[in-house]
Amino acid sequence: MSSIEVDWTRCDAHGLCSRLLPEVITLDEWGYPVIDGSDLDRDLVRAARKTAMACPALALRVERRP
Ligand code: SF4
């Protein structure tokens, strides 16, 4: 199982992540990401990794859960 985690000490509410991965990430009223915590399938893991690399603040990580 894999999920996206946000490093809140880095996130600057750019909002890019929700545009790149709208299936999983929406924004709250201040522009911070709200992550759908459900398990990512293989295609979404790939897309999530690309989104993490695109984050200007490098605030996203794709992690494997036990
Ligand atoms: S793109 Fe990165 S910095 Fe911007 S809202 Fe998403 S996680 Fe935060």
PDB file of N, CA and C and ligand atoms in Angstrom:
ATOM      1  N   MET A   1       0.846  -1.188   0.000  1.00  0.00           N
ATOM      2  CA  MET A   1       0.000   0.000   0.000  1.00  0.00           C
ATOM      3  C   MET A   1       0.885   1.243   0.000  1.00  0.00           C
ATOM      4  N   SER A   2       0.463   2.272  -0.732  1.00  0.00           N
ATOM      5  CA  SER A   2       1.239   3.516  -0.810  1.00  0.00           C
ATOM      6  C   SER A   2       0.324   4.700  -0.593  1.00  0.00           C
ATOM      7  N   SER A   3       0.904   5.755  -0.061  1.00  0.00           N
ATOM      8  CA  SER A   3       0.126   6.975   0.169  1.00  0.00           C
ATOM      9  C   SER A   3       1.032   8.184   0.003  1.00  0.00           C
ATOM     10  N   ILE A   4       0.416   9.345  -0.075  1.00  0.00           N
ATOM     11  CA  ILE A   4       1.170  10.593  -0.158  1.00  0.00           C
ATOM     12  C   ILE A   4       1.174  11.241   1.220  1.00  0.00           C
ATOM     13  N   GLU A   5       2.352  11.708   1.608  1.00  0.00           N
ATOM     14  CA  GLU A   5       2.487  12.426   2.876  1.00  0.00           C
ATOM     15  C   GLU A   5       2.991  13.837   2.593  1.00  0.00           C
ATOM     16  N   VAL A   6       2.532  14.787   3.398  1.00  0.00           N
ATOM     17  CA  VAL A   6       2.942  16.184   3.247  1.00  0.00           C
ATOM     18  C   VAL A   6       3.858  16.561   4.408  1.00  0.00           C
ATOM     19  N   ASP A   7       4.984  17.184   4.082  1.00  0.00           N
ATOM     20  CA  ASP A   7       5.840  17.776   5.110  1.00  0.00           C
ATOM     21  C   ASP A   7       5.332  19.203   5.329  1.00  0.00           C
ATOM     22  N   TRP A   8       4.585  19.385   6.408  1.00  0.00           N
ATOM     23  CA  TRP A   8       3.931  20.686   6.645  1.00  0.00           C
ATOM     24  C   TRP A   8       4.931  21.790   6.970  1.00  0.00           C
ATOM     25  N   THR A   9       6.146  21.421   7.338  1.00  0.00           N
ATOM     26  CA  THR A   9       7.141  22.458   7.590  1.00  0.00           C
ATOM     27  C   THR A   9       7.657  23.046   6.282  1.00  0.00           C
ATOM     28  N   ARG A  10       7.424  22.365   5.158  1.00  0.00           N
ATOM     29  CA  ARG A  10       7.897  22.848   3.857  1.00  0.00           C
ATOM     30  C   ARG A  10       6.781  23.435   2.993  1.00  0.00           C
ATOM     31  N   CYS A  11       5.583  22.874   3.088  1.00  0.00           N
ATOM     32  CA  CYS A  11       4.508  23.262   2.168  1.00  0.00           C
ATOM     33  C   CYS A  11       4.215  24.759   2.272  1.00  0.00           C
ATOM     34  N   ASP A  12       4.190  25.414   1.103  1.00  0.00           N
ATOM     35  CA  ASP A  12       3.929  26.854   1.043  1.00  0.00           C
ATOM     36  C   ASP A  12       2.589  27.169   0.384  1.00  0.00           C
ATOM     37  N   ALA A  13       1.735  26.155   0.230  1.00  0.00           N
ATOM     38  CA  ALA A  13       0.395  26.357  -0.344  1.00  0.00           C
ATOM     39  C   ALA A  13       0.449  26.908  -1.761  1.00  0.00           C
ATOM     40  N   HIS A  14       1.395  26.388  -2.559  1.00  0.00           N
ATOM     41  CA  HIS A  14       1.428  26.781  -3.968  1.00  0.00           C
ATOM     42  C   HIS A  14       0.210  26.242  -4.720  1.00  0.00           C
ATOM     43  N   GLY A  15      -0.268  25.079  -4.304  1.00  0.00           N
ATOM     44  CA  GLY A  15      -1.455  24.510  -4.924  1.00  0.00           C
ATOM     45  C   GLY A  15      -1.208  23.710  -6.183  1.00  0.00           C
ATOM     46  N   LEU A  16       0.019  23.661  -6.641  1.00  0.00           N
ATOM     47  CA  LEU A  16       0.316  22.938  -7.878  1.00  0.00           C
ATOM     48  C   LEU A  16      -0.076  21.468  -7.781  1.00  0.00           C
ATOM     49  N   CYS A  17       0.129  20.879  -6.625  1.00  0.00           N
ATOM     50  CA  CYS A  17      -0.126  19.445  -6.468  1.00  0.00           C
ATOM     51  C   CYS A  17      -1.573  19.075  -6.786  1.00  0.00           C
ATOM     52  N   SER A  18      -2.510  19.916  -6.430  1.00  0.00           N
ATOM     53  CA  SER A  18      -3.917  19.567  -6.689  1.00  0.00           C
ATOM     54  C   SER A  18      -4.247  19.663  -8.169  1.00  0.00           C
ATOM     55  N   ARG A  19      -3.491  20.474  -8.895  1.00  0.00           N
ATOM     56  CA  ARG A  19      -3.717  20.541 -10.342  1.00  0.00           C
ATOM     57  C   ARG A  19      -3.102  19.333 -11.041  1.00  0.00           C
ATOM     58  N   LEU A  20      -1.998  18.834 -10.498  1.00  0.00           N
ATOM     59  CA  LEU A  20      -1.324  17.694 -11.121  1.00  0.00           C
ATOM     60  C   LEU A  20      -1.954  16.359 -10.739  1.00  0.00           C
ATOM     61  N   LEU A  21      -2.562  16.304  -9.562  1.00  0.00           N
ATOM     62  CA  LEU A  21      -3.107  15.027  -9.079  1.00  0.00           C
ATOM     63  C   LEU A  21      -4.479  15.241  -8.422  1.00  0.00           C
ATOM     64  N   PRO A  22      -5.436  15.723  -9.203  1.00  0.00           N
ATOM     65  CA  PRO A  22      -6.741  16.068  -8.615  1.00  0.00           C
ATOM     66  C   PRO A  22      -7.512  14.852  -8.105  1.00  0.00           C
ATOM     67  N   GLU A  23      -7.123  13.654  -8.578  1.00  0.00           N
ATOM     68  CA  GLU A  23      -7.812  12.440  -8.103  1.00  0.00           C
ATOM     69  C   GLU A  23      -7.565  12.217  -6.619  1.00  0.00           C
ATOM     70  N   VAL A  24      -6.460  12.763  -6.109  1.00  0.00           N
ATOM     71  CA  VAL A  24      -6.047  12.460  -4.734  1.00  0.00           C
ATOM     72  C   VAL A  24      -5.951  13.719  -3.864  1.00  0.00           C
ATOM     73  N   ILE A  25      -5.635  14.858  -4.486  1.00  0.00           N
ATOM     74  CA  ILE A  25      -5.352  16.059  -3.700  1.00  0.00           C
ATOM     75  C   ILE A  25      -6.324  17.176  -4.045  1.00  0.00           C
ATOM     76  N   THR A  26      -6.968  17.705  -3.028  1.00  0.00           N
ATOM     77  CA  THR A  26      -7.759  18.933  -3.171  1.00  0.00           C
ATOM     78  C   THR A  26      -7.106  19.973  -2.261  1.00  0.00           C
ATOM     79  N   LEU A  27      -7.611  21.190  -2.313  1.00  0.00           N
ATOM     80  CA  LEU A  27      -7.038  22.246  -1.487  1.00  0.00           C
ATOM     81  C   LEU A  27      -8.051  22.725  -0.469  1.00  0.00           C
ATOM     82  N   ASP A  28      -7.559  23.099   0.704  1.00  0.00           N
ATOM     83  CA  ASP A  28      -8.463  23.689   1.684  1.00  0.00           C
ATOM     84  C   ASP A  28      -8.629  25.179   1.367  1.00  0.00           C
ATOM     85  N   GLU A  29      -9.356  25.882   2.189  1.00  0.00           N
ATOM     86  CA  GLU A  29      -9.672  27.281   1.876  1.00  0.00           C
ATOM     87  C   GLU A  29      -8.451  28.195   1.889  1.00  0.00           C
ATOM     88  N   TRP A  30      -7.340  27.737   2.477  1.00  0.00           N
ATOM     89  CA  TRP A  30      -6.108  28.528   2.494  1.00  0.00           C
ATOM     90  C   TRP A  30      -5.113  28.084   1.417  1.00  0.00           C
ATOM     91  N   GLY A  31      -5.499  27.086   0.627  1.00  0.00           N
ATOM     92  CA  GLY A  31      -4.622  26.625  -0.448  1.00  0.00           C
ATOM     93  C   GLY A  31      -3.695  25.497  -0.059  1.00  0.00           C
ATOM     94  N   TYR A  32      -3.894  24.944   1.139  1.00  0.00           N
ATOM     95  CA  TYR A  32      -3.062  23.809   1.552  1.00  0.00           C
ATOM     96  C   TYR A  32      -3.708  22.496   1.100  1.00  0.00           C
ATOM     97  N   PRO A  33      -2.875  21.511   0.809  1.00  0.00           N
ATOM     98  CA  PRO A  33      -3.413  20.263   0.271  1.00  0.00           C
ATOM     99  C   PRO A  33      -4.178  19.433   1.292  1.00  0.00           C
ATOM    100  N   VAL A  34      -5.241  18.838   0.815  1.00  0.00           N
ATOM    101  CA  VAL A  34      -6.005  17.862   1.584  1.00  0.00           C
ATOM    102  C   VAL A  34      -5.881  16.553   0.813  1.00  0.00           C
ATOM    103  N   ILE A  35      -5.265  15.570   1.460  1.00  0.00           N
ATOM    104  CA  ILE A  35      -4.937  14.322   0.782  1.00  0.00           C
ATOM    105  C   ILE A  35      -6.024  13.280   1.041  1.00  0.00           C
ATOM    106  N   ASP A  36      -6.488  12.663  -0.043  1.00  0.00           N
ATOM    107  CA  ASP A  36      -7.351  11.498   0.092  1.00  0.00           C
ATOM    108  C   ASP A  36      -6.445  10.346   0.526  1.00  0.00           C
ATOM    109  N   GLY A  37      -6.607   9.886   1.736  1.00  0.00           N
ATOM    110  CA  GLY A  37      -5.675   8.919   2.312  1.00  0.00           C
ATOM    111  C   GLY A  37      -5.857   7.491   1.851  1.00  0.00           C
ATOM    112  N   SER A  38      -6.720   7.254   0.872  1.00  0.00           N
ATOM    113  CA  SER A  38      -6.914   5.870   0.455  1.00  0.00           C
ATOM    114  C   SER A  38      -5.692   5.364  -0.311  1.00  0.00           C
ATOM    115  N   ASP A  39      -5.586   4.047  -0.411  1.00  0.00           N
ATOM    116  CA  ASP A  39      -4.425   3.428  -1.039  1.00  0.00           C
ATOM    117  C   ASP A  39      -4.344   3.822  -2.514  1.00  0.00           C
ATOM    118  N   LEU A  40      -3.102   4.098  -2.971  1.00  0.00           N
ATOM    119  CA  LEU A  40      -2.892   4.482  -4.367  1.00  0.00           C
ATOM    120  C   LEU A  40      -2.643   3.236  -5.208  1.00  0.00           C
ATOM    121  N   ASP A  41      -3.328   3.137  -6.351  1.00  0.00           N
ATOM    122  CA  ASP A  41      -3.005   2.019  -7.245  1.00  0.00           C
ATOM    123  C   ASP A  41      -1.728   2.346  -8.017  1.00  0.00           C
ATOM    124  N   ARG A  42      -1.275   1.404  -8.833  1.00  0.00           N
ATOM    125  CA  ARG A  42       0.036   1.557  -9.472  1.00  0.00           C
ATOM    126  C   ARG A  42       0.126   2.820 -10.333  1.00  0.00           C
ATOM    127  N   ASP A  43      -0.928   3.110 -11.101  1.00  0.00           N
ATOM    128  CA  ASP A  43      -0.904   4.311 -11.946  1.00  0.00           C
ATOM    129  C   ASP A  43      -0.846   5.580 -11.099  1.00  0.00           C
ATOM    130  N   LEU A  44      -1.584   5.572 -10.010  1.00  0.00           N
ATOM    131  CA  LEU A  44      -1.575   6.761  -9.146  1.00  0.00           C
ATOM    132  C   LEU A  44      -0.256   6.918  -8.402  1.00  0.00           C
ATOM    133  N   VAL A  45       0.395   5.815  -8.089  1.00  0.00           N
ATOM    134  CA  VAL A  45       1.724   5.922  -7.462  1.00  0.00           C
ATOM    135  C   VAL A  45       2.685   6.613  -8.415  1.00  0.00           C
ATOM    136  N   ARG A  46       2.639   6.224  -9.677  1.00  0.00           N
ATOM    137  CA  ARG A  46       3.516   6.854 -10.676  1.00  0.00           C
ATOM    138  C   ARG A  46       3.207   8.350 -10.768  1.00  0.00           C
ATOM    139  N   ALA A  47       1.924   8.674 -10.878  1.00  0.00           N
ATOM    140  CA  ALA A  47       1.527  10.088 -10.981  1.00  0.00           C
ATOM    141  C   ALA A  47       1.879  10.850  -9.703  1.00  0.00           C
ATOM    142  N   ALA A  48       1.748  10.191  -8.566  1.00  0.00           N
ATOM    143  CA  ALA A  48       2.068  10.842  -7.294  1.00  0.00           C
ATOM    144  C   ALA A  48       3.563  11.137  -7.197  1.00  0.00           C
ATOM    145  N   ARG A  49       4.388  10.222  -7.694  1.00  0.00           N
ATOM    146  CA  ARG A  49       5.846  10.472  -7.665  1.00  0.00           C
ATOM    147  C   ARG A  49       6.200  11.667  -8.539  1.00  0.00           C
ATOM    148  N   LYS A  50       5.570  11.762  -9.716  1.00  0.00           N
ATOM    149  CA  LYS A  50       5.825  12.918 -10.586  1.00  0.00           C
ATOM    150  C   LYS A  50       5.373  14.201  -9.904  1.00  0.00           C
ATOM    151  N   THR A  51       4.227  14.140  -9.243  1.00  0.00           N
ATOM    152  CA  THR A  51       3.723  15.318  -8.539  1.00  0.00           C
ATOM    153  C   THR A  51       4.676  15.719  -7.419  1.00  0.00           C
ATOM    154  N   ALA A  52       5.181  14.739  -6.685  1.00  0.00           N
ATOM    155  CA  ALA A  52       6.122  15.040  -5.601  1.00  0.00           C
ATOM    156  C   ALA A  52       7.377  15.715  -6.141  1.00  0.00           C
ATOM    157  N   MET A  53       7.853  15.268  -7.307  1.00  0.00           N
ATOM    158  CA  MET A  53       9.052  15.880  -7.886  1.00  0.00           C
ATOM    159  C   MET A  53       8.771  17.297  -8.369  1.00  0.00           C
ATOM    160  N   ALA A  54       7.501  17.567  -8.728  1.00  0.00           N
ATOM    161  CA  ALA A  54       7.144  18.886  -9.255  1.00  0.00           C
ATOM    162  C   ALA A  54       6.854  19.908  -8.159  1.00  0.00           C
ATOM    163  N   CYS A  55       6.638  19.454  -6.951  1.00  0.00           N
ATOM    164  CA  CYS A  55       6.310  20.384  -5.865  1.00  0.00           C
ATOM    165  C   CYS A  55       7.462  21.373  -5.673  1.00  0.00           C
ATOM    166  N   PRO A  56       7.202  22.670  -5.799  1.00  0.00           N
ATOM    167  CA  PRO A  56       8.275  23.662  -5.687  1.00  0.00           C
ATOM    168  C   PRO A  56       8.961  23.662  -4.325  1.00  0.00           C
ATOM    169  N   ALA A  57       8.261  23.196  -3.302  1.00  0.00           N
ATOM    170  CA  ALA A  57       8.834  23.204  -1.957  1.00  0.00           C
ATOM    171  C   ALA A  57       9.362  21.819  -1.551  1.00  0.00           C
ATOM    172  N   LEU A  58       9.277  20.856  -2.463  1.00  0.00           N
ATOM    173  CA  LEU A  58       9.676  19.468  -2.155  1.00  0.00           C
ATOM    174  C   LEU A  58       9.022  18.997  -0.854  1.00  0.00           C
ATOM    175  N   ALA A  59       7.725  19.243  -0.761  1.00  0.00           N
ATOM    176  CA  ALA A  59       7.001  18.953   0.477  1.00  0.00           C
ATOM    177  C   ALA A  59       6.211  17.646   0.433  1.00  0.00           C
ATOM    178  N   LEU A  60       6.266  16.946  -0.697  1.00  0.00           N
ATOM    179  CA  LEU A  60       5.477  15.720  -0.813  1.00  0.00           C
ATOM    180  C   LEU A  60       6.375  14.484  -0.860  1.00  0.00           C
ATOM    181  N   ARG A  61       5.925  13.423  -0.244  1.00  0.00           N
ATOM    182  CA  ARG A  61       6.616  12.125  -0.302  1.00  0.00           C
ATOM    183  C   ARG A  61       5.582  11.046  -0.590  1.00  0.00           C
ATOM    184  N   VAL A  62       5.983  10.100  -1.412  1.00  0.00           N
ATOM    185  CA  VAL A  62       5.151   8.912  -1.617  1.00  0.00           C
ATOM    186  C   VAL A  62       5.742   7.818  -0.737  1.00  0.00           C
ATOM    187  N   GLU A  63       4.935   7.310   0.160  1.00  0.00           N
ATOM    188  CA  GLU A  63       5.439   6.327   1.122  1.00  0.00           C
ATOM    189  C   GLU A  63       4.673   5.022   1.022  1.00  0.00           C
ATOM    190  N   ARG A  64       5.408   3.970   1.268  1.00  0.00           N
ATOM    191  CA  ARG A  64       4.777   2.653   1.363  1.00  0.00           C
ATOM    192  C   ARG A  64       4.286   2.433   2.784  1.00  0.00           C
ATOM    193  N   ARG A  65       3.078   1.950   2.907  1.00  0.00           N
ATOM    194  CA  ARG A  65       2.541   1.618   4.232  1.00  0.00           C
ATOM    195  C   ARG A  65       2.531   0.111   4.372  1.00  0.00           C
ATOM    196  N   PRO A  66       2.761  -0.369   5.557  1.00  0.00           N
ATOM    197  CA  PRO A  66       2.759  -1.827   5.761  1.00  0.00           C
ATOM    198  C   PRO A  66       1.369  -2.416   5.529  1.00  0.00           C
TER     199      PRO A  66
HETATM  200  S1  SF4 B   1       2.622  21.858  -4.531  1.00  0.00           S
HETATM  201 FE1  SF4 B   1       3.849  21.429  -2.686  1.00  0.00          FE
HETATM  202  S2  SF4 B   1       4.027  23.391  -1.644  1.00  0.00           S
HETATM  203 FE2  SF4 B   1       2.336  23.541  -3.087  1.00  0.00          FE
HETATM  204  S3  SF4 B   1       0.480  23.034  -1.927  1.00  0.00           S
HETATM  205 FE3  SF4 B   1       1.232  21.176  -2.881  1.00  0.00          FE
HETATM  206  S4  SF4 B   1       2.553  20.220  -1.319  1.00  0.00           S
HETATM  207 FE4  SF4 B   1       2.281  22.350  -0.741  1.00  0.00          FE
END
